[in-house]
mmCIF file of C-alpha atoms and ligand atoms in Angstrom:
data_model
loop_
_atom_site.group_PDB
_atom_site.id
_atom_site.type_symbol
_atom_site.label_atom_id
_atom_site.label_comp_id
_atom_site.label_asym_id
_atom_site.label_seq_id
_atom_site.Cartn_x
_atom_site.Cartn_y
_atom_site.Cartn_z
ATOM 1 C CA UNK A 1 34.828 30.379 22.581
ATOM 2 C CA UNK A 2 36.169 27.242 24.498
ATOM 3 C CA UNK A 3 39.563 26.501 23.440
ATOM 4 C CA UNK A 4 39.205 23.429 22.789
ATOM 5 C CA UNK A 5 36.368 23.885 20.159
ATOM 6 C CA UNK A 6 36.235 23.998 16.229
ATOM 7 C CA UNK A 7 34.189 23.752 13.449
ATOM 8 C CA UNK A 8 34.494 22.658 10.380
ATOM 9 C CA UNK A 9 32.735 22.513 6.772
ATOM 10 C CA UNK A 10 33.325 19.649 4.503
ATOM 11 C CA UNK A 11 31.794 18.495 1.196
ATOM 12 C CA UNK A 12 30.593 15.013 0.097
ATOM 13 C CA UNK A 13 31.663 12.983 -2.827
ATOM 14 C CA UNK A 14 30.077 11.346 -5.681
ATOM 15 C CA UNK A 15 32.295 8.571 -6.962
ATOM 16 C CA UNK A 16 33.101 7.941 -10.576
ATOM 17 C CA UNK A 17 34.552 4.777 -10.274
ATOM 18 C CA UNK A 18 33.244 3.302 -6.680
ATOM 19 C CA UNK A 19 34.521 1.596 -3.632
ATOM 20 C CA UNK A 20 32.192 -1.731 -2.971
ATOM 21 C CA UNK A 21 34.258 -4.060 -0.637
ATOM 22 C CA UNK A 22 36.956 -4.180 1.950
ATOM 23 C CA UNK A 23 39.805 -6.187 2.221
ATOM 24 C CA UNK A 24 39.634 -5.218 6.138
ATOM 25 C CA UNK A 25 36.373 -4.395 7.568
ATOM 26 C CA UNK A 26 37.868 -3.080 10.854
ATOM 27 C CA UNK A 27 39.845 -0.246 9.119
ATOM 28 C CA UNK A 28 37.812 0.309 6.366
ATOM 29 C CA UNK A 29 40.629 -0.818 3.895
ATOM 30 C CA UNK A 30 39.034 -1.560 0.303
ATOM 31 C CA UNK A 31 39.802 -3.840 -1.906
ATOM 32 C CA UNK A 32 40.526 -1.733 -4.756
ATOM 33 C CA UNK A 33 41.007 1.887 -5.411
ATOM 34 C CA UNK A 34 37.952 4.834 -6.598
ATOM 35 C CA UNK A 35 37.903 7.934 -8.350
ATOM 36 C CA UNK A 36 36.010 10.647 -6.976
ATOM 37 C CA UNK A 37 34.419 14.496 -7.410
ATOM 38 C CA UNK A 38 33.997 16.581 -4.122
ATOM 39 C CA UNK A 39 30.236 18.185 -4.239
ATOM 40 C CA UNK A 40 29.366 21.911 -3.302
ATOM 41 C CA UNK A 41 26.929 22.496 -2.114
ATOM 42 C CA UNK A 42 26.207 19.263 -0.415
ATOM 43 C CA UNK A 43 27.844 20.168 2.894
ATOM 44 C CA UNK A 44 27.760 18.795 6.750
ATOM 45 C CA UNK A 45 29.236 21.404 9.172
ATOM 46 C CA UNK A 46 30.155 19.968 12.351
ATOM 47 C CA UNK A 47 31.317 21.504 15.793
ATOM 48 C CA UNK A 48 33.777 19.298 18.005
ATOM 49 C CA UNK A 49 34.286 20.604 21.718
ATOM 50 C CA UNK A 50 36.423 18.559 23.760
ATOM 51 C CA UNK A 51 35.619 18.594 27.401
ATOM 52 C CA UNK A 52 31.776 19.062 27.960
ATOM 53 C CA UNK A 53 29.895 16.275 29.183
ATOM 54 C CA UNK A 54 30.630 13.066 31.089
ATOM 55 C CA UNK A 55 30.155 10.637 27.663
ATOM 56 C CA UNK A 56 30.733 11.553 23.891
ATOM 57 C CA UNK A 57 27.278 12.983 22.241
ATOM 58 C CA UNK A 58 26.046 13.392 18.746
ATOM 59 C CA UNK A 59 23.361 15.428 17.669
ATOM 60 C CA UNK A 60 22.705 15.056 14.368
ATOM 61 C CA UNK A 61 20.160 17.580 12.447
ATOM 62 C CA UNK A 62 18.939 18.565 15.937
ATOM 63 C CA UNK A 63 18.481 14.653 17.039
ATOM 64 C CA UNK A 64 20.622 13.028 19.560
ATOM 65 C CA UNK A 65 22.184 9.834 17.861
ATOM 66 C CA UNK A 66 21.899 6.420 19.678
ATOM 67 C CA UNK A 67 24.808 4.087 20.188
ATOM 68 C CA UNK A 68 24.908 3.176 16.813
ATOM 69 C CA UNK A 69 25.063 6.083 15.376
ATOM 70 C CA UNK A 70 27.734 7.515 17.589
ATOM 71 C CA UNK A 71 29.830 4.121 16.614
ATOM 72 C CA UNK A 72 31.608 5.663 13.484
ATOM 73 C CA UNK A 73 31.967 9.187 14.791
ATOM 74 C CA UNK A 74 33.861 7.454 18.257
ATOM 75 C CA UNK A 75 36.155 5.709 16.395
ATOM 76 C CA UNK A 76 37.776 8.663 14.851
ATOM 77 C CA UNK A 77 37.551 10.827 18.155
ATOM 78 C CA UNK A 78 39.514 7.897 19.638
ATOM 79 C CA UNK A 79 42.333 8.326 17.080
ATOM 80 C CA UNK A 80 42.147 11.843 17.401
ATOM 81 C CA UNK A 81 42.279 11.195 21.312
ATOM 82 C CA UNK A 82 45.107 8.576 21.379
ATOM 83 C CA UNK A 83 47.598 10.859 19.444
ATOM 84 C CA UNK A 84 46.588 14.040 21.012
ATOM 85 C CA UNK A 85 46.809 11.892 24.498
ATOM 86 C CA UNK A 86 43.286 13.391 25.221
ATOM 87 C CA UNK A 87 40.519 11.398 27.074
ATOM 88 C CA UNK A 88 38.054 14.172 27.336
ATOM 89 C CA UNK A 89 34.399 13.487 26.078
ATOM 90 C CA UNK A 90 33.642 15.172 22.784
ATOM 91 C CA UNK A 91 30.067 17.317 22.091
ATOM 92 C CA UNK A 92 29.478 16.956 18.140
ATOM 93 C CA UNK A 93 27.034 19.285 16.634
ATOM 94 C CA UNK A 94 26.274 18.017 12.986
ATOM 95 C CA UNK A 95 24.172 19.377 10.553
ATOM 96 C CA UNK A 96 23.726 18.008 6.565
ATOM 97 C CA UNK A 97 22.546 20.920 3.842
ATOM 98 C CA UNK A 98 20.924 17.584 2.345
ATOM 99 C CA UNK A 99 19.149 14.326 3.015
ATOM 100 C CA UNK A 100 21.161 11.917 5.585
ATOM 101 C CA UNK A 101 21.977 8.000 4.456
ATOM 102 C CA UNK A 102 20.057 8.188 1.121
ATOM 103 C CA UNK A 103 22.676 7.137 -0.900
ATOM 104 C CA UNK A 104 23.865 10.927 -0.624
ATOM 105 C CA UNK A 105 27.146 10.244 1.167
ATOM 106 C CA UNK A 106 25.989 12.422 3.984
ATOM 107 C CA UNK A 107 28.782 9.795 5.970
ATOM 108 C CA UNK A 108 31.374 11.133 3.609
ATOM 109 C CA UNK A 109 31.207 14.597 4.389
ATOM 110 C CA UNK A 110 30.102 13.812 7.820
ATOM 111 C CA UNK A 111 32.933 11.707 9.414
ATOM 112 C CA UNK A 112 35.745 14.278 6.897
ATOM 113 C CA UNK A 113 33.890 17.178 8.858
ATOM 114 C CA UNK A 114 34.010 15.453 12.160
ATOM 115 C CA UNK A 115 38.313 14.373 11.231
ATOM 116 C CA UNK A 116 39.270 18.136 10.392
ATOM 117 C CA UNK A 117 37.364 19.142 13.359
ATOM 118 C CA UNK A 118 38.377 17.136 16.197
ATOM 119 C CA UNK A 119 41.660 17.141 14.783
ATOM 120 C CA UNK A 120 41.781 20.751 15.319
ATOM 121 C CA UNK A 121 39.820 21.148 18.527
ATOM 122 C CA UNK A 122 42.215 18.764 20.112
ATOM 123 C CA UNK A 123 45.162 21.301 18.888
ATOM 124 C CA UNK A 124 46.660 18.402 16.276
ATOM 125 C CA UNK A 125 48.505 19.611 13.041
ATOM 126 C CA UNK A 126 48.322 17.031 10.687
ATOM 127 C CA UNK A 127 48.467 15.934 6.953
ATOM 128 C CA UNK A 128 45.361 16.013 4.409
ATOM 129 C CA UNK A 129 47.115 12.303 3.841
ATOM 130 C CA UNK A 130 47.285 11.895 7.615
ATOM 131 C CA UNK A 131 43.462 13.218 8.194
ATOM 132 C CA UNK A 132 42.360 11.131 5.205
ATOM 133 C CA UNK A 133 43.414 7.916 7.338
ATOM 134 C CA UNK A 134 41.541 9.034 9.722
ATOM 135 C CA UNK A 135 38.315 9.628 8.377
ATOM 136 C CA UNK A 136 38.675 6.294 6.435
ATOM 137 C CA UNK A 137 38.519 4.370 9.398
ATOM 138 C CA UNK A 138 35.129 6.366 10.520
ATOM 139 C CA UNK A 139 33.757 5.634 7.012
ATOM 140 C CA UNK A 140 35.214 4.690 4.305
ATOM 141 C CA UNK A 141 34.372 7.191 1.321
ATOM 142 C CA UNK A 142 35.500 9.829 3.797
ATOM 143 C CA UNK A 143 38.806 10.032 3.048
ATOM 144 C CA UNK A 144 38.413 10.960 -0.553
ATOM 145 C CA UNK A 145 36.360 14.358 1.436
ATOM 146 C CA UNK A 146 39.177 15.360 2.691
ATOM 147 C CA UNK A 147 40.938 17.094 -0.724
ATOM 148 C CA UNK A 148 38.315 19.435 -3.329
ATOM 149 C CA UNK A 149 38.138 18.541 -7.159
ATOM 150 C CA UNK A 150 38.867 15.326 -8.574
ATOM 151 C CA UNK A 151 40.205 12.556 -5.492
ATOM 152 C CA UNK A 152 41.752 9.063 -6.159
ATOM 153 C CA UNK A 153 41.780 6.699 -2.686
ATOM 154 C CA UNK A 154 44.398 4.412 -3.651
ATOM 155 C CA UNK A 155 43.484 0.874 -2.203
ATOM 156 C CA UNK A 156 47.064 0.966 -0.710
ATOM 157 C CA UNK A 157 49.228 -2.192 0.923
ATOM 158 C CA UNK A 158 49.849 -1.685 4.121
ATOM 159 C CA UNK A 159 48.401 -3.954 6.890
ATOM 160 C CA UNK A 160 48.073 -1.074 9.127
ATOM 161 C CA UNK A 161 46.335 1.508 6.046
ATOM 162 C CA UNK A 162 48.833 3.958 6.129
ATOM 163 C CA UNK A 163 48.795 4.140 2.762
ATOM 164 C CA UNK A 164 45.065 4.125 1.928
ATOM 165 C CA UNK A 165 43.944 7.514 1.735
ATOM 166 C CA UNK A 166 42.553 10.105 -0.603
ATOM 167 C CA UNK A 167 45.133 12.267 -2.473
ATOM 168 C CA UNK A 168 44.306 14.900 -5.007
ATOM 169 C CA UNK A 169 44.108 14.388 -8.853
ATOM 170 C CA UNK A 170 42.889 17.492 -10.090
ATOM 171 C CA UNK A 171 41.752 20.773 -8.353
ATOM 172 C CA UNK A 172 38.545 21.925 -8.331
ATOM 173 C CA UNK A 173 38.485 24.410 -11.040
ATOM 174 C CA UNK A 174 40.020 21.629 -13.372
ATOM 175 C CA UNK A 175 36.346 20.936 -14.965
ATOM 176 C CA UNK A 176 33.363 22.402 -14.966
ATOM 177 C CA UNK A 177 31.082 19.866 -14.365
ATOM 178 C CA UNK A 178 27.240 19.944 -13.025
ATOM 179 C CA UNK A 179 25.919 17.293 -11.214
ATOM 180 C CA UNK A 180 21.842 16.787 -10.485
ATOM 181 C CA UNK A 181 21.152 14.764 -8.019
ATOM 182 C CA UNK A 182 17.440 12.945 -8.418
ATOM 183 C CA UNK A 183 16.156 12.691 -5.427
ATOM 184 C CA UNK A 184 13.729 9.568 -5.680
ATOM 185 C CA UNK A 185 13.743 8.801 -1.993
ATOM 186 C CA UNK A 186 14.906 10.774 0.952
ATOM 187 C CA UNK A 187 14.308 7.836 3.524
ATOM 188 C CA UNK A 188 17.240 6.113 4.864
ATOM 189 C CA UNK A 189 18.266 3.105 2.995
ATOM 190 C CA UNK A 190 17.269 -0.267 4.336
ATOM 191 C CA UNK A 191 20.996 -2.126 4.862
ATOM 192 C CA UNK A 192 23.832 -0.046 4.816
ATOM 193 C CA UNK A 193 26.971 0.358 3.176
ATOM 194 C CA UNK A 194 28.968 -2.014 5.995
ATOM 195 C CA UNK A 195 26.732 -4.495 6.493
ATOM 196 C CA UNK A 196 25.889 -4.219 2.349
ATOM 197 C CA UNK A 197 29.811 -4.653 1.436
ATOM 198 C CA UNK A 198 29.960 -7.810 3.884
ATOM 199 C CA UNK A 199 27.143 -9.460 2.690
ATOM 200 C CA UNK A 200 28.528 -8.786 -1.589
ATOM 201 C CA UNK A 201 31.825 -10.079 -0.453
ATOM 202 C CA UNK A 202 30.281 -13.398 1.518
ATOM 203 C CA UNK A 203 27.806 -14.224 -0.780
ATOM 204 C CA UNK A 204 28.146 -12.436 -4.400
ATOM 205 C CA UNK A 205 29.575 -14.629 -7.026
ATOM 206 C CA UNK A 206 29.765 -11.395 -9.441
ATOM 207 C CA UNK A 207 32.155 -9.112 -6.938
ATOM 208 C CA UNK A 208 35.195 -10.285 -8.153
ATOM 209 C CA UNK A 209 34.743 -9.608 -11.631
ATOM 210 C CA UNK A 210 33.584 -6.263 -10.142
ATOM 211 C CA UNK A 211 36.906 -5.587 -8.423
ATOM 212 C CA UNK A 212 38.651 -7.201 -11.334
ATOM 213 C CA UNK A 213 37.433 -4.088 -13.877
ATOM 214 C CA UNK A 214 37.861 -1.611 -11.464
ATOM 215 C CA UNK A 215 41.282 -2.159 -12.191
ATOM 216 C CA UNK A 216 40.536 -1.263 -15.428
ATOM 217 C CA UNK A 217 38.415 1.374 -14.868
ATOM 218 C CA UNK A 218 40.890 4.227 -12.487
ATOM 219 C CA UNK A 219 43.231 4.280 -15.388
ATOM 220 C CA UNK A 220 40.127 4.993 -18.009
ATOM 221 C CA UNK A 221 38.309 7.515 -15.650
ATOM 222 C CA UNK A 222 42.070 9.339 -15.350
ATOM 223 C CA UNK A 223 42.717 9.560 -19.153
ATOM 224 C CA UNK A 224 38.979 11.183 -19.302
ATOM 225 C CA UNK A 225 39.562 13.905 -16.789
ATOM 226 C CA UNK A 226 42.892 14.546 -17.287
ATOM 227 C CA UNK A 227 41.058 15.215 -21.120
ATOM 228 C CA UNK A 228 37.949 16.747 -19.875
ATOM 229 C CA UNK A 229 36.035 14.162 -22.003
ATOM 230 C CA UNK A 230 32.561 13.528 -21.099
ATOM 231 C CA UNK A 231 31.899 10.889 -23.396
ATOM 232 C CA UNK A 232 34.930 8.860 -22.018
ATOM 233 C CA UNK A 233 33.942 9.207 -18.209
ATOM 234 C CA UNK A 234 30.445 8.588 -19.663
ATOM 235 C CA UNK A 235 31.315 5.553 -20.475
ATOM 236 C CA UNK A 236 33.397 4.928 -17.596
ATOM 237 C CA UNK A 237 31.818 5.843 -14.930
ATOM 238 C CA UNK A 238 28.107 4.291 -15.990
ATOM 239 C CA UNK A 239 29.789 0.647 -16.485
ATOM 240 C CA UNK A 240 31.524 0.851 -13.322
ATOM 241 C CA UNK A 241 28.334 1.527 -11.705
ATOM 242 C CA UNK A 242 26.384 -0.823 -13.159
ATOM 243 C CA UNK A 243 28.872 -3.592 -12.467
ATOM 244 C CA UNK A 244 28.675 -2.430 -8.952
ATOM 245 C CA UNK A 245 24.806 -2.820 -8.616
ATOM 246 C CA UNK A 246 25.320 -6.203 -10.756
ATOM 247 C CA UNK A 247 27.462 -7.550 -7.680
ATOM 248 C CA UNK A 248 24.825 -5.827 -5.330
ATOM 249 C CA UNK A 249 22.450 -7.856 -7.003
ATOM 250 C CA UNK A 250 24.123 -10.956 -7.207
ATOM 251 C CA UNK A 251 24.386 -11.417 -3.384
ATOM 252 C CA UNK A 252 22.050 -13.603 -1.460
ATOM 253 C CA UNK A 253 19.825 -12.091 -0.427
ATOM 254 C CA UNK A 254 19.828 -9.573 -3.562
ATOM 255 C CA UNK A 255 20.778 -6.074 -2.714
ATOM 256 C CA UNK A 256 18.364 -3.962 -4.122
ATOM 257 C CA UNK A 257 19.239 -0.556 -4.175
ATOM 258 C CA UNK A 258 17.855 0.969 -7.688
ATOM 259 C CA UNK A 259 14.404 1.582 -7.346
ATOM 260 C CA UNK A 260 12.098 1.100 -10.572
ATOM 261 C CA UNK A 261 11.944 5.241 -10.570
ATOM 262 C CA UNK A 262 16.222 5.162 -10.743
ATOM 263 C CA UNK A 263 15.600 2.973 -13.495
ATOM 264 C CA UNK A 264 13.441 5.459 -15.367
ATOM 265 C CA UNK A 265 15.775 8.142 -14.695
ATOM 266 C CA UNK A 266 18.960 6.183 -16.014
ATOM 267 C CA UNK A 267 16.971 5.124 -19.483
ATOM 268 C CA UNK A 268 16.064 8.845 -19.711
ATOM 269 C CA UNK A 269 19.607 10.271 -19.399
ATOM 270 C CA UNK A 270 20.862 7.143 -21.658
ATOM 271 C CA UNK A 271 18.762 7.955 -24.087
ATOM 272 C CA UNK A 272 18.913 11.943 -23.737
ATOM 273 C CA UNK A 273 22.616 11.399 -24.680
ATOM 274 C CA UNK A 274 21.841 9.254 -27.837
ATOM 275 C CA UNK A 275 19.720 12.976 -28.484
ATOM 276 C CA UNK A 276 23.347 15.053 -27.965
ATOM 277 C CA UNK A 277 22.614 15.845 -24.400
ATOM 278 C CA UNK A 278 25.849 16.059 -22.856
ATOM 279 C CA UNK A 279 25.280 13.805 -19.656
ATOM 280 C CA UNK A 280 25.414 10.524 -18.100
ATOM 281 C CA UNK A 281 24.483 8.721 -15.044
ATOM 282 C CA UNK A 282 25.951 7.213 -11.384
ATOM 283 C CA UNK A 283 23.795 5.645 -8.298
ATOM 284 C CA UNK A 284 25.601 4.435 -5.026
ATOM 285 C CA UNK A 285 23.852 2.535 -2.213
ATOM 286 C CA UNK A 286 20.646 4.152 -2.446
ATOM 287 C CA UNK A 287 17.548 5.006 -4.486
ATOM 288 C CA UNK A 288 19.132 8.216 -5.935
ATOM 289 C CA UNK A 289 20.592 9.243 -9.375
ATOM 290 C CA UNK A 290 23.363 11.722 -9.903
ATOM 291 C CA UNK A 291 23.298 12.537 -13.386
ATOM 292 C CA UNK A 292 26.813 14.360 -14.542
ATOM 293 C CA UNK A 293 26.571 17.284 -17.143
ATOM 294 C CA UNK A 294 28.355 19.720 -18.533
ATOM 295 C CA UNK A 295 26.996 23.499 -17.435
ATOM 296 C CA UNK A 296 24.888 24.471 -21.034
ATOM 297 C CA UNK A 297 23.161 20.562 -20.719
ATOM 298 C CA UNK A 298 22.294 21.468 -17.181
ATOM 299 C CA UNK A 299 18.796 23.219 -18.040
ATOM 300 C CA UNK A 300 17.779 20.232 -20.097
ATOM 301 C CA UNK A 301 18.492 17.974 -17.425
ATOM 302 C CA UNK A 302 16.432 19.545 -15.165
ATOM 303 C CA UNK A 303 13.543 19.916 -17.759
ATOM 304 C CA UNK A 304 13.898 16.105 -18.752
ATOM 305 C CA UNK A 305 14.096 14.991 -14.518
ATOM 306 C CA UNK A 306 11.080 17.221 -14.150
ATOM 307 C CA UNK A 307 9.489 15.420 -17.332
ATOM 308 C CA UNK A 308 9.391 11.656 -15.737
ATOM 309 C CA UNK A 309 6.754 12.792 -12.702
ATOM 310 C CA UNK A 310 8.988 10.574 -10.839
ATOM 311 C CA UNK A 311 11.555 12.434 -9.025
ATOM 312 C CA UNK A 312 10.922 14.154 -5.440
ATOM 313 C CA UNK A 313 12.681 16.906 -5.584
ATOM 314 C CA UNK A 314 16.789 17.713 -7.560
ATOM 315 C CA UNK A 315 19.644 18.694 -5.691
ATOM 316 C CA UNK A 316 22.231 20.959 -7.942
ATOM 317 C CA UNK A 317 25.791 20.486 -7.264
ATOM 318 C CA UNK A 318 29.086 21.576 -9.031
ATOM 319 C CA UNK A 319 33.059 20.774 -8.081
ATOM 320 C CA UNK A 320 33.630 21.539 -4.216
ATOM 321 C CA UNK A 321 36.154 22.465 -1.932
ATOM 322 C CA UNK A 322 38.544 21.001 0.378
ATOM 323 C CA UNK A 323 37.058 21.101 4.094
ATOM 324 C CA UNK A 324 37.404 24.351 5.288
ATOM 325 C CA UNK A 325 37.844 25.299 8.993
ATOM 326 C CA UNK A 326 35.174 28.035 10.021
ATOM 327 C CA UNK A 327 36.306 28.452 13.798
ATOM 328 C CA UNK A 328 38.952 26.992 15.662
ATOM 329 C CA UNK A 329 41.569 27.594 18.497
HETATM 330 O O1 PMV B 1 32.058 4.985 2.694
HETATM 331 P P1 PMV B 1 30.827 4.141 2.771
HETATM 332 O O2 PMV B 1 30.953 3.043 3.736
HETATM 333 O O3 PMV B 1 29.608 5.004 2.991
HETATM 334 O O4 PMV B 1 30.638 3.436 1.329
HETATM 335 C C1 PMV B 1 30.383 4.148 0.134
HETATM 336 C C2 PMV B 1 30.039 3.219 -0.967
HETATM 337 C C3 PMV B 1 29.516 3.834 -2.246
HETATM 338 O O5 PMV B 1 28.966 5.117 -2.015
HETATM 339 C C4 PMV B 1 28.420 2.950 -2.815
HETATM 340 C C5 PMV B 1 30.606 3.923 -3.312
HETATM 341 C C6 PMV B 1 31.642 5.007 -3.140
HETATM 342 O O6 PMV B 1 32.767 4.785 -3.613
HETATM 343 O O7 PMV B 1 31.348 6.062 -2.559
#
């Protein structure tokens, strides 16, 4: 094995209370703080060799990536490269266990694999707080990848982001949740998260008030997990949401992200829950529904998802690891 070669596994996250804006779009510093769970099994593994090559390449699920989508993964090689004082070319060899930029946060787990990996390719010991800077500035939901379980990315003060990174609230065995993912769509969305969170901010009279409750809403989603109460982060975590898409919404033009099949799903699990069903609902920048449950409500999800005719195809996930490093000098 080259020596200057690793590879890493990392999870994505779903978040409970979400990150929709940045206070600084060139390091990916938000406006406000989220809570987040890391998923198993929705993994990207990702080898990093330093060295090969006369540019920086990306092949993603077998397909070489164009300048654009080399663009996030470059700017964390070039941190990694600046304090390793490295200017070798990087070979990246990506590969998702699930559908890329479908409101999955394939990025997430992407750009946290990508971190951990060139990090230790280029022979770097650093921090999970250190790595999670990193990856923030390749995208942004990335550094909450970077620690398993429950993850708070506090929004942080610093001009330069030091202090905007994931940390840890609660390891992964704290709660045993279940979350099905409803696949409704596995194309890639129409305007992405970037370019989406610019537009909200420029033109979306409602994002304020959306960044206004989050304060409100990291304190409520903490007192629910530290209590393992589902009807709390219910409540939580599907107003925070929908506030989100209501700012989404709000912007001109309208960012439509909730298809009229996400719809059916969320008024299925809302009303499933009136029923007893332990379970609630969360959608990010994409078509997709992740619907929360506890482990004995999990078969009746599935039953009720396969019920609406309007799903493609469920993704079954549970509390996930910290990335873990499966080769390496
Ligand atoms: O990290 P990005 O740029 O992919 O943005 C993620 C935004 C949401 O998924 C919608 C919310 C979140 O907190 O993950």
């Amino acid at each position: 094995m080259n020596s200057r070669q690793a590879t890493v596994r990392a999870c994505a996250n779903i978040a409970l209370v979400k990150y929709w804006g940045k206070r600084d779009a060139r390091l990916n510093l938000p406006l406000a703080g989220s809570i987040s769970l890391t998923l198993d099994p929705l993994i990207t593994t990702t080898t990093v060799c330093f060295g090969d090559g006369e540019h920086d390449r990306l092949v993603l699920d077998g397909a070489v990536a164009g300048p654009a989508g080399l663009d996030k993964a470059r700017r964390v090689l070039d941190l990694i490269r600046e304090r390793a004082g490295l200017r070798a070319p990087a070979r990246i060899e990506s590969q998702n266990a699930f559908p890329t930029a479908a409101g999955l946060a394939s990025s997430a787990s992407g750009l946290a694999a990508l971190t951990v990996a060139a990090a230790r390719a280029a022979g770097l010991e650093l921090s999970p707080a250190e790595l999670s800077v990193i990856a923030r500035q390749g995208s942004g939901s990335a550094c909450r990848s970077l620690f398993g379980g429950f993850v708070e990315w506090d929004a942080g003060r610093a001009a330069d982001g030091s202090d905007s990174h994931g940390r840890p609230l609660h390891p992964v065995d704290h709660w045993d949740l279940r979350v099905v993912v409803a696949v409704i769509s596995s194309r890639r969305k129409a305007v992405g998260s970037t370019r989406g969170m610019t537009d909200t901010r420029r033109t979306s009279p409602y994002l304020d008030a959306f960044v206004a409750s989050v304060g409100e809403d990291l304190p409520a989603a903490r007192r629910a997990i530290d209590a393992r109460s589902l009807a709390e982060l219910a409540r939580v975590a599907e107003r925070n949401c929908l506030r989100m898409h209501a700012a989404m919404l709000a912007a001109d033009p309208p960012l439509v992200y909730l298809q009229p099949q996400s719809w059916q799903v969320i008024d299925a699990v809302r009303r499933a829950r009136d029923e007893g069903i332990a379970a609630f609902f969360t959608a990010d920048a994409g078509p997709n529904v992740k619907v929360f449950c506890l482990p004995e409500a999990q078969p009746r999800v599935l039953q009720l998802l396969e019920g609406l005719g309007v799903v493609e195809r469920v993704i079954t996930a549970r509390p996930g690891p910290a990335p873990v490093v499966l080769e390496g000098p």
